[in-house]
Short mmCIF file of C-alpha atoms and ligand atoms in Angstrom, two decimals:
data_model
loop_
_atom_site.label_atom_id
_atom_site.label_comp_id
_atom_site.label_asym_id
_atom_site.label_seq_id
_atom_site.Cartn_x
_atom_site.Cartn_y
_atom_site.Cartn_z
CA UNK A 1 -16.15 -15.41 18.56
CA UNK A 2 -17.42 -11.80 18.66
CA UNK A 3 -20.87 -10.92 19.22
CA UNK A 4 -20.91 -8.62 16.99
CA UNK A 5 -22.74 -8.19 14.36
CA UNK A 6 -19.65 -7.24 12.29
CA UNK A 7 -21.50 -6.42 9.09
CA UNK A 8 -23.10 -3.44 10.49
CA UNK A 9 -20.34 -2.03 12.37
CA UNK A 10 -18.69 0.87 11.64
CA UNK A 11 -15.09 0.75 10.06
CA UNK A 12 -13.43 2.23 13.82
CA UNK A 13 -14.93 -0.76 15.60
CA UNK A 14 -13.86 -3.45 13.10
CA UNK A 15 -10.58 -2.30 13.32
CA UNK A 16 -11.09 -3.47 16.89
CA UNK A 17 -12.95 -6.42 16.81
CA UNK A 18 -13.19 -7.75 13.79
CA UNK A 19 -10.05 -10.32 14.39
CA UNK A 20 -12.45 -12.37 16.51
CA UNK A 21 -12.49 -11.02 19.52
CA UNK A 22 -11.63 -13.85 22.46
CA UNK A 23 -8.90 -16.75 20.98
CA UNK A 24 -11.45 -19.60 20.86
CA UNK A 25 -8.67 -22.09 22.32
CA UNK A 26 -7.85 -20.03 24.94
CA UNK A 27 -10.07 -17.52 25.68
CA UNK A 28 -7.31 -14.83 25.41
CA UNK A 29 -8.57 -11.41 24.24
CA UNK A 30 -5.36 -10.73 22.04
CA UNK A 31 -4.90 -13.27 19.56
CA UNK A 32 -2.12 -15.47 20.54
CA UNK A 33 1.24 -15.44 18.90
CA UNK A 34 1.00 -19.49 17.26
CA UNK A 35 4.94 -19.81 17.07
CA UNK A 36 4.75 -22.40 15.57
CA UNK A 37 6.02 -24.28 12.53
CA UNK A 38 3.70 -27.71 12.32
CA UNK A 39 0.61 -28.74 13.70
CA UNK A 40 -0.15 -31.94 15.39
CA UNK A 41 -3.17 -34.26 13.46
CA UNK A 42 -5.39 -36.38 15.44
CA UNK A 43 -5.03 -39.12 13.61
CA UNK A 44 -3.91 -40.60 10.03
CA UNK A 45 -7.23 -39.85 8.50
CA UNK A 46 -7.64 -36.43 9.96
CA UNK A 47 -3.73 -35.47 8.65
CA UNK A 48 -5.24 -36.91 4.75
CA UNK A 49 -8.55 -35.03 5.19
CA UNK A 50 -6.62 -32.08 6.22
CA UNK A 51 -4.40 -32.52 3.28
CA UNK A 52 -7.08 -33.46 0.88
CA UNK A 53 -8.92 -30.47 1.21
CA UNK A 54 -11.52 -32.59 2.75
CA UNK A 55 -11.26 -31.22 6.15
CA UNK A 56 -10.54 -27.17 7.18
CA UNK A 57 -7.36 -27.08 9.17
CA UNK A 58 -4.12 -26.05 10.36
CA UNK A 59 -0.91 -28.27 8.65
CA UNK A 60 2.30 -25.85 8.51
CA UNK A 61 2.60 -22.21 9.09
CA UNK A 62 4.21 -21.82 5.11
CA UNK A 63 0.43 -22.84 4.15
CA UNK A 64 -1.28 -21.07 7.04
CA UNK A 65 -1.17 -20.26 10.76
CA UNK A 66 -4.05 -18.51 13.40
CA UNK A 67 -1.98 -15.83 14.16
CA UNK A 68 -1.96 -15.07 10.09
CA UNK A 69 -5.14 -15.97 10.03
CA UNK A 70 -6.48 -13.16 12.26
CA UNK A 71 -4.93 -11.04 10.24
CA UNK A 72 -6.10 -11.97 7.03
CA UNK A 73 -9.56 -11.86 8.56
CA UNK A 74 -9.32 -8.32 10.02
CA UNK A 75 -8.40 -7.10 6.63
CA UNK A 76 -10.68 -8.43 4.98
CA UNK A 77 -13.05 -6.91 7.07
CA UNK A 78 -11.93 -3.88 6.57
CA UNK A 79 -11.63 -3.87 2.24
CA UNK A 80 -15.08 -5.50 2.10
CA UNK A 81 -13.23 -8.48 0.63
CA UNK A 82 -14.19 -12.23 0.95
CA UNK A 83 -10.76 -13.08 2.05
CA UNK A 84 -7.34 -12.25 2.38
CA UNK A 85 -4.04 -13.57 2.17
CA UNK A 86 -0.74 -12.29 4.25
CA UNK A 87 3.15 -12.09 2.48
CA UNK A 88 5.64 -11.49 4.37
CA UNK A 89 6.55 -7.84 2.24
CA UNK A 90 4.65 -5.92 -0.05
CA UNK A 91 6.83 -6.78 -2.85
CA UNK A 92 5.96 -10.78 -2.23
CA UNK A 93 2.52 -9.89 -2.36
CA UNK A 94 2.59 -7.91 -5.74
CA UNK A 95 4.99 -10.46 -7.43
CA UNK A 96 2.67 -12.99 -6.07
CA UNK A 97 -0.51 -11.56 -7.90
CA UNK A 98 1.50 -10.39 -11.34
CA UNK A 99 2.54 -13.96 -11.51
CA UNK A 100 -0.82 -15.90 -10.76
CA UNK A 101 -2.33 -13.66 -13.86
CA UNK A 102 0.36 -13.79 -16.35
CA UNK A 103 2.35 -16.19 -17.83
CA UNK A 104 5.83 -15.97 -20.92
CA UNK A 105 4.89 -13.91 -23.45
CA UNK A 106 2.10 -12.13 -21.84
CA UNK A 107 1.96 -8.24 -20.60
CA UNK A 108 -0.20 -6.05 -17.94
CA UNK A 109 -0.61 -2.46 -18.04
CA UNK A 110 0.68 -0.49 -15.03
CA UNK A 111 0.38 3.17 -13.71
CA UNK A 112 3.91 4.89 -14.10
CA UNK A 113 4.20 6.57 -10.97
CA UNK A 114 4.68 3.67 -8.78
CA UNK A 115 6.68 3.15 -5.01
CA UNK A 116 10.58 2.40 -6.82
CA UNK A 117 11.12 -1.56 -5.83
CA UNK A 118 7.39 -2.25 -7.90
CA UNK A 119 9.07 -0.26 -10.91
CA UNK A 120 12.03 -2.76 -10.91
CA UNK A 121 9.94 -5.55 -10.56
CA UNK A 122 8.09 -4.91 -13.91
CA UNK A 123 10.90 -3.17 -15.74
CA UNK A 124 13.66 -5.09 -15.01
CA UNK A 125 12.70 -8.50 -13.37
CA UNK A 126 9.31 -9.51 -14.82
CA UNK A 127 11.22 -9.25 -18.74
CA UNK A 128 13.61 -11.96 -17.96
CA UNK A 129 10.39 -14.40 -17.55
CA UNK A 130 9.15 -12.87 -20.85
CA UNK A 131 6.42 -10.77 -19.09
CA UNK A 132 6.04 -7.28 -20.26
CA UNK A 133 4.85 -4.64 -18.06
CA UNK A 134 3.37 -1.22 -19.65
CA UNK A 135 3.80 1.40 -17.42
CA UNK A 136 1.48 4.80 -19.04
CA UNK A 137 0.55 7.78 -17.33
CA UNK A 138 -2.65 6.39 -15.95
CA UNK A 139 -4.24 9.44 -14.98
CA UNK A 140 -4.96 9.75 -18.95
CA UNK A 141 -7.32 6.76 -19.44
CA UNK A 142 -6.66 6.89 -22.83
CA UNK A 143 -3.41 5.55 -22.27
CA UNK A 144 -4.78 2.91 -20.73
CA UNK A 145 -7.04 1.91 -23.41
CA UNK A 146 -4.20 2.40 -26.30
CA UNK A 147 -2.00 -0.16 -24.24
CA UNK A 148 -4.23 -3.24 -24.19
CA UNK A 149 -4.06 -5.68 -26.52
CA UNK A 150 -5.01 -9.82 -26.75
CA UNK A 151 -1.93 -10.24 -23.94
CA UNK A 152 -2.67 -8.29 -21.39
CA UNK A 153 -4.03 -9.92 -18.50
CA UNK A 154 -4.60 -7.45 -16.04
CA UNK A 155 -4.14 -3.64 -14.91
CA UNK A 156 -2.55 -2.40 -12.04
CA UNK A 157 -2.83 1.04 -10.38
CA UNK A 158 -1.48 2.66 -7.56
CA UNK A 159 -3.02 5.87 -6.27
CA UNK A 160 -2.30 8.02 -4.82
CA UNK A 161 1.29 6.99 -6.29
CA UNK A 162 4.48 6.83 -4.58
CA UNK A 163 5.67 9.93 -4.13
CA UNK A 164 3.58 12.23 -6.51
CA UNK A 165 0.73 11.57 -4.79
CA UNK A 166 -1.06 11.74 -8.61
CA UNK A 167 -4.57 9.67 -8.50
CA UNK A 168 -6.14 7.46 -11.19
CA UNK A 169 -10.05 7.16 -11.32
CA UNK A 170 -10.35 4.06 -9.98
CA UNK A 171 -14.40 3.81 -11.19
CA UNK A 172 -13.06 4.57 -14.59
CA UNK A 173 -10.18 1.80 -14.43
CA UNK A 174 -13.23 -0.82 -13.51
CA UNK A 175 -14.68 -0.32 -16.49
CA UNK A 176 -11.84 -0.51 -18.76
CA UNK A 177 -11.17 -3.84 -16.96
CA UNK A 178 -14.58 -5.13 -17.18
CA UNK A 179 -15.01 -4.30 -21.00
CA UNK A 180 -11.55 -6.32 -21.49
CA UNK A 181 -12.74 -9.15 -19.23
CA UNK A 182 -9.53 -8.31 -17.44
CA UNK A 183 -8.90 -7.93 -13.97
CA UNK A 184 -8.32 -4.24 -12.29
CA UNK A 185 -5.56 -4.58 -9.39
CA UNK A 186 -4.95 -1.88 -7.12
CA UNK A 187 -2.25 -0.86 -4.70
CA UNK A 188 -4.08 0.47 -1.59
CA UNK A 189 -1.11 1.28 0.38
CA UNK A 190 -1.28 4.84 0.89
CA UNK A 191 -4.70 5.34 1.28
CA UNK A 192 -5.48 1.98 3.40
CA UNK A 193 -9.15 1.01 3.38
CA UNK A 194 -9.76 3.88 5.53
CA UNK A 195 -9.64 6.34 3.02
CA UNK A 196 -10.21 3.99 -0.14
CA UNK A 197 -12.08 0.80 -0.85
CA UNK A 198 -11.10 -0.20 -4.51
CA UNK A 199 -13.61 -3.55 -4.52
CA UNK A 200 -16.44 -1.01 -3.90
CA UNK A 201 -15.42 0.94 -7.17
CA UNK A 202 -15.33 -1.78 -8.76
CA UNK A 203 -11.42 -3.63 -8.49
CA UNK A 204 -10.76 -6.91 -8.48
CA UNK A 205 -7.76 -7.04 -6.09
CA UNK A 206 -5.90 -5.08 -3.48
CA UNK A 207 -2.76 -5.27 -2.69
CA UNK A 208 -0.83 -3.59 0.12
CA UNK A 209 2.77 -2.97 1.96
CA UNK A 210 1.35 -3.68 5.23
CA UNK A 211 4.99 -2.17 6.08
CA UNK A 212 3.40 1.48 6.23
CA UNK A 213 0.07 2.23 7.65
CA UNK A 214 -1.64 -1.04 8.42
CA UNK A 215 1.46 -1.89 10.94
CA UNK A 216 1.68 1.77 11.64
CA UNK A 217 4.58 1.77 14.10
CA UNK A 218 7.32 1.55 11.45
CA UNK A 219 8.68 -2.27 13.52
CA UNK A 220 7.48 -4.78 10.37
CA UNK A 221 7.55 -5.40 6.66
CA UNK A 222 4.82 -7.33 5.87
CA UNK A 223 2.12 -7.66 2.56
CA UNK A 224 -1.09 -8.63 1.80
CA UNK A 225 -3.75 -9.25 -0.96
CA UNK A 226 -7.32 -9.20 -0.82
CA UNK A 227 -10.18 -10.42 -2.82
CA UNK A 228 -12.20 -13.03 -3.96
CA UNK A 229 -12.03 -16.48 -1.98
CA UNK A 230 -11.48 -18.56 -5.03
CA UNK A 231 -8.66 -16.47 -5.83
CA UNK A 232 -7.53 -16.12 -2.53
CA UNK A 233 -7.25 -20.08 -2.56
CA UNK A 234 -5.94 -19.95 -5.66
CA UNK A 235 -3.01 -17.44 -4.42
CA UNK A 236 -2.75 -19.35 -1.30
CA UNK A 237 -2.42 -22.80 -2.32
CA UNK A 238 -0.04 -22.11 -5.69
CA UNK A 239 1.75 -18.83 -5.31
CA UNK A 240 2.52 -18.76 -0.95
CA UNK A 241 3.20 -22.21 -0.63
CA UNK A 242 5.57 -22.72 -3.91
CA UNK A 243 7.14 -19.23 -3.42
CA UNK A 244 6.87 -19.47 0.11
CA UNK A 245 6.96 -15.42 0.88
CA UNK A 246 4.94 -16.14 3.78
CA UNK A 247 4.79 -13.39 7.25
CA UNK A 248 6.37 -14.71 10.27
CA UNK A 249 3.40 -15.71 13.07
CA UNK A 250 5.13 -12.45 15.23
CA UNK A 251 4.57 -10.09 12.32
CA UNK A 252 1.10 -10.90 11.57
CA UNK A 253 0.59 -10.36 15.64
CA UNK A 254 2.46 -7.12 15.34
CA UNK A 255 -0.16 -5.88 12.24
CA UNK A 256 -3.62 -7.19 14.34
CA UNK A 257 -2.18 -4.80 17.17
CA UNK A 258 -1.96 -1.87 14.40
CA UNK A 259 -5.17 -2.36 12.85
CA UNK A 260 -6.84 -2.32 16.24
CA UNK A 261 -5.70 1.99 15.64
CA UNK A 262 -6.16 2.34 12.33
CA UNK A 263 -8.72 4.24 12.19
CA UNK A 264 -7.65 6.52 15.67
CA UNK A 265 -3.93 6.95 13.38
CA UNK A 266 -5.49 7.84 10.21
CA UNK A 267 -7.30 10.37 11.62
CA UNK A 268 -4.42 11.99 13.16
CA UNK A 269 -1.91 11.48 9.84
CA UNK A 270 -4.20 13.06 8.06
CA UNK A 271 -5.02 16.53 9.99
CA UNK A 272 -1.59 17.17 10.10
CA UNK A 273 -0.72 16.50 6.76
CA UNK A 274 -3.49 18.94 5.83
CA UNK A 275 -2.23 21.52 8.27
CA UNK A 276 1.55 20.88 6.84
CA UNK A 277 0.51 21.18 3.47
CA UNK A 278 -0.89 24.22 4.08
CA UNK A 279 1.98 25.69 5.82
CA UNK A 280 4.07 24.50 3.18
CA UNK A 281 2.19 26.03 0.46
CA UNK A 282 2.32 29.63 1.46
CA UNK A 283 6.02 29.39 1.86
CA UNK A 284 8.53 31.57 -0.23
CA UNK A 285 10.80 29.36 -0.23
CA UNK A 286 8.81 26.22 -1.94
CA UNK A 287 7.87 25.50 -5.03
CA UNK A 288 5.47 23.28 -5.41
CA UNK A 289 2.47 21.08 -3.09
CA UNK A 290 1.52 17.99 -4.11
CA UNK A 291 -1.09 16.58 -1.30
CA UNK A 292 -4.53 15.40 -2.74
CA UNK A 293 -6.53 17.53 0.00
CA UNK A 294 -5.23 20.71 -1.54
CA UNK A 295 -7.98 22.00 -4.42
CA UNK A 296 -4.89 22.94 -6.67
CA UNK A 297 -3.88 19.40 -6.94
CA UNK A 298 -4.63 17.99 -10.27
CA UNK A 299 -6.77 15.15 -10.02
CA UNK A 300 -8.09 16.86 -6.32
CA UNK A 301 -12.07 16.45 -8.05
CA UNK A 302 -11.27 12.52 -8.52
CA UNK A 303 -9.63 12.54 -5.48
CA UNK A 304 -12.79 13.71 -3.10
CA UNK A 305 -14.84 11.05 -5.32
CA UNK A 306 -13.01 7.83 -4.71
CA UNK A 307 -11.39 8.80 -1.39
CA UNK A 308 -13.37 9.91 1.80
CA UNK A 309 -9.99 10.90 2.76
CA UNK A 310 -6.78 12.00 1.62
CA UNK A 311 -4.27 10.46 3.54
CA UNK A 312 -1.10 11.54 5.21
CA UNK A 313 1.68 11.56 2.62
CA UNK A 314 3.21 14.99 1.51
CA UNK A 315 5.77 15.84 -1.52
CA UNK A 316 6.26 19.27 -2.73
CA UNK A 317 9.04 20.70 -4.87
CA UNK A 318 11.65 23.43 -3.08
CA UNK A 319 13.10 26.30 -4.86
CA UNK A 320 16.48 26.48 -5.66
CA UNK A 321 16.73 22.55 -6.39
CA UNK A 322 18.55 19.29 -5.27
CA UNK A 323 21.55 21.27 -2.99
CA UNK A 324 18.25 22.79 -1.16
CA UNK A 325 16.49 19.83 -0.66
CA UNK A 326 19.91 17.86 0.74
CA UNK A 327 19.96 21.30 3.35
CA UNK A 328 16.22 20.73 4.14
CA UNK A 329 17.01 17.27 5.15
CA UNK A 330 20.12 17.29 7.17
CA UNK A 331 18.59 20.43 9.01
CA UNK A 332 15.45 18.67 10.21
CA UNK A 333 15.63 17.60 13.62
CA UNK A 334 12.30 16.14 14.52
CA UNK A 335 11.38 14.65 10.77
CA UNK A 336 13.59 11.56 10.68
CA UNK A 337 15.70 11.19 7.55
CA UNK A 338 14.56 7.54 6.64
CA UNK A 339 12.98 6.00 3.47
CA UNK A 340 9.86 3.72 4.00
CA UNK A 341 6.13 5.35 5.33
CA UNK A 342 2.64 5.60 7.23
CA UNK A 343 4.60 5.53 10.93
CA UNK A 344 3.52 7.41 13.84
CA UNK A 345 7.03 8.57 13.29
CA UNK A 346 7.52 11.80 11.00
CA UNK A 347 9.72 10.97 8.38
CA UNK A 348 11.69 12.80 5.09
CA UNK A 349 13.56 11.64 2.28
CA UNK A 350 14.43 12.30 -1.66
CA UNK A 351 12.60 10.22 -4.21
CA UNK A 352 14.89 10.55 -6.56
CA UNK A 353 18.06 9.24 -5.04
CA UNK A 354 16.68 7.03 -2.82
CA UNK A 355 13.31 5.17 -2.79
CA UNK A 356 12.97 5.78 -7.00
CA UNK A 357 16.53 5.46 -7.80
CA UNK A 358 15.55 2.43 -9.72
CA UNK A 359 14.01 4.80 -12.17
CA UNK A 360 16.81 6.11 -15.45
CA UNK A 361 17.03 10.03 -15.36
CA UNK A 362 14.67 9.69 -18.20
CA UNK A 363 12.11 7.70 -16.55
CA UNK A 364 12.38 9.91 -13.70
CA UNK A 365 11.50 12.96 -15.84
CA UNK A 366 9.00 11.61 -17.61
CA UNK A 367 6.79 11.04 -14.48
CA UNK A 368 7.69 13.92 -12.81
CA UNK A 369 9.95 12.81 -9.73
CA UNK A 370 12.66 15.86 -10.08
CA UNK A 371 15.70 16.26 -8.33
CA UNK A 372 13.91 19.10 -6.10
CA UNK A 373 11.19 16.65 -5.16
CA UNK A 374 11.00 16.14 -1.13
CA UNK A 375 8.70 13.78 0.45
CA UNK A 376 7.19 13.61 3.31
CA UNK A 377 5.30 11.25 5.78
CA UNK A 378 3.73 13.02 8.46
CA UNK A 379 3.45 11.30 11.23
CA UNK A 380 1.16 11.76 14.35
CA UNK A 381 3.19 14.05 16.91
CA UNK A 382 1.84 17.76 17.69
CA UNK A 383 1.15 19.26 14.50
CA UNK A 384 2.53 22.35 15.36
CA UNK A 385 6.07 20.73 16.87
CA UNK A 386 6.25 19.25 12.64
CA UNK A 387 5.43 22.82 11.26
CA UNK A 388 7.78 24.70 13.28
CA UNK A 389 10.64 21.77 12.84
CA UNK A 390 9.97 22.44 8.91
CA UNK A 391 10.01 25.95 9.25
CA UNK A 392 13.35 25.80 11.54
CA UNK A 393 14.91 23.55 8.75
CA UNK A 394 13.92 26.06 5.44
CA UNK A 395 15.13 28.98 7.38
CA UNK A 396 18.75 27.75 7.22
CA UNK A 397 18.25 27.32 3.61
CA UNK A 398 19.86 30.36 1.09
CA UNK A 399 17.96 30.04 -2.30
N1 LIG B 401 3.68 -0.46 -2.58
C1 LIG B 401 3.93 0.80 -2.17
C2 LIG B 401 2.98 1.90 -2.54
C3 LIG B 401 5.07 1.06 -1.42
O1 LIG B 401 5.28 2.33 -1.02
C4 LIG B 401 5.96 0.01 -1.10
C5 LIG B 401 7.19 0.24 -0.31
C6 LIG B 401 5.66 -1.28 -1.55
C7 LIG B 401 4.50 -1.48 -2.28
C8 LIG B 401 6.54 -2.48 -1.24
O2 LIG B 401 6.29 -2.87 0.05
P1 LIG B 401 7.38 -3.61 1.02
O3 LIG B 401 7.85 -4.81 0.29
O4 LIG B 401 8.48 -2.63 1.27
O5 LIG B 401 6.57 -3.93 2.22
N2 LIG B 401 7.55 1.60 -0.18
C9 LIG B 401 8.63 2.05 0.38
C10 LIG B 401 8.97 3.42 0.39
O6 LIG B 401 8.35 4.34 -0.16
N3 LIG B 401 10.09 3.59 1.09
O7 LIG B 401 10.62 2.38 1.51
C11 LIG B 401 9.70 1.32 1.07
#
């Protein structure tokens, strides 16, 4: 066990330490990979009292495993959670929690803006089961408000969203939630706890494509939800082990490694997103900047409120539309053309032919994902070596 006192460290030093420090079995100072799929009982009695609830330990890694386990720790840590609970992708995590709130017949409300494979999920999977989603342009509370009725169950926000980087007011969502005895569930992944801690402004539950940031080094899909241990339990003991979307012992290794940099990659993501916004901005040849940082984003005053950072996702909007954008992106050479996020990689793709294709034409209007809508996720190599890649790339362009 660490000596820590890990309630009063700082966030850096949890992403450290706050796994456990030495493996109590071994004494090894990285957590062990437990490859394994059973676990041995010392006896009848302790296998029933295991079973029974009676008794805290391990039985098979589809109901838990210490390699998970270190991981659901560490993040829970880190969200100021009581517990957590690891998937094995983002998406099982989010179908997980959707389910364990609603049942036929009932609905939830949902930002709009959302990554493309959640929009499918409560558009076109969650109706055959008879469960409605609302998606409303949750910047506008109002919607929000005009949406709930005796069904819905919960509401779920994801900000900044996937890829217009819009924000919700998160404090403002609470309350909504908490005069509709509802609960307020909130997709952390761009952000990460770094920059964002929804419980603190008042969410119920957190949920997270530990894919992006929280692996970091683009080599695992993985998910996670955090919150209350009672739910947690709930989650675990109903919705993992029935469903069984469970993370592979090697993958939850992989995301204890990342978290140990979080806080060293956010940093870095960040600063250069800033300084590629920026560059972008100025440029004749774009559009439009959509980075939270800038003060001409829209919600940018909500933004510095509920975030002490703003993350290192970019999108902005080139002139001269879709046949510019498809230029932009075959002329990059250190950006790699590749959907998913939050690597130490660079990377650049289209929204709306690739990671929101799932959204109609219409749908895509309506929120705002164009056809000249590029996005970007800047990774952590020399700032200026991304800037001058970028501004190789626009040059060959002819508007
Ligand atoms: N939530 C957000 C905000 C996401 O961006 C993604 C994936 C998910 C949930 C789902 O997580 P997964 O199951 O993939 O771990 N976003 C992706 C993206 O923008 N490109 O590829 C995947």
């Amino acid at each position: 066990m660490s000596k820590l006192n890990l309630k009063k460290a700082s966030f850096a030093t949890l992403c450290v330490h706050g796994s456990g420090g030495v493996d109590e079995a071994t004494g090894a100072l990285g957590i062990p990979i437990y490859q394994s799929s059973t676990f041995a009982f010392k006896s009848a009695k302790d296998g029933a009292d295991i079973f029974s609830g009676e008794k805290e330990g391990y039985v098979y890694t589809r109901i838990g495993n210490p390699t998970q386990a270190a991981f659901e720790k560490e993040m829970a840590f880190l969200e100021g959670a009581e517990a957590a609970l690891a998937f094995g992708s983002g998406m099982a995590a989010i179908s997980s929690v959707i389910l364990s709130f609603c049942r036929a017949g009932d609905n939830f409300v949902s930002s709009n803006t959302l990554y493309g494979g959640t929009h499918n999920l409560f558009m076109e999977t969650l109706p055959r089961y008879n469960i409605e989603a609302k998606e409303v342009d949750t910047t506008n509370l109002e919607n929000i408000l005009n949406s709930i009725d005796d069904k819905t169950r919960l509401i779920y926000i994801e900000t900044p969203a996937n890829p217009t980087l819009t924000i919700t007011d998160l404090a403002e969502c609470s309350k909504i939630a908490k005069k509709y005895n509802i609960p307020l569930v909130v997709d952390n992944t761009f952000p990460t706890p770094y920059y964002q801690l929804p419980l603190k402004l008042g969410a119920n539950v957190v949920v997270h494509s530990a894919t992006k940031y929280i692996g970091g080094h683009g080599d695992t899909v993985a998910g996670v939800v955090v919150g209350k241990k009672d739910y947690i339990n709930e989650l675990r003991g109903s919705f993992l082990r029935d469903l069984g979307g469970i993370i592979s012992p090697f993958n939850a290794w992989l995301l204890v490694r990342g978290l140990k940099t979080l806080a060293v990659r956010m940093d870095r993501h960040e600063q250069n997103a800033f300084q590629v916004a920026k560059f972008l901005q100025f440029h004749p040849k774009v559009e439009t900047v959509w980075y939270p940082g800038l003060s001409t984003h829209p919600q940018h005053d909500i933004a510095k409120k509920q975030m002490s950072g703003f993350g290192g996702m970019v999108s902005f909007e080139i002139k001269g539309g879709c046949k510019c954008g498809e230029k932009l992106m075959n002329s990059v050479k250190l950006f790699t053309l590749a959907v998913s996020l939050g690597d130490v990689d660079s990377l650049i793709e289209h929204p709306a032919s690739m990671t929101h294709s799932t959204y109609s034409p219409e749908e895509l209007r309506e929120v705002g994902i164009t056809e000249s809508l590029v996005r970007l996720s800047v990774g952590i190599e020399d700032p200026a070596d991304l800037i001058e890649d970028l501004s190789q790339a626009l040059k060959q362009i002819n508007i």
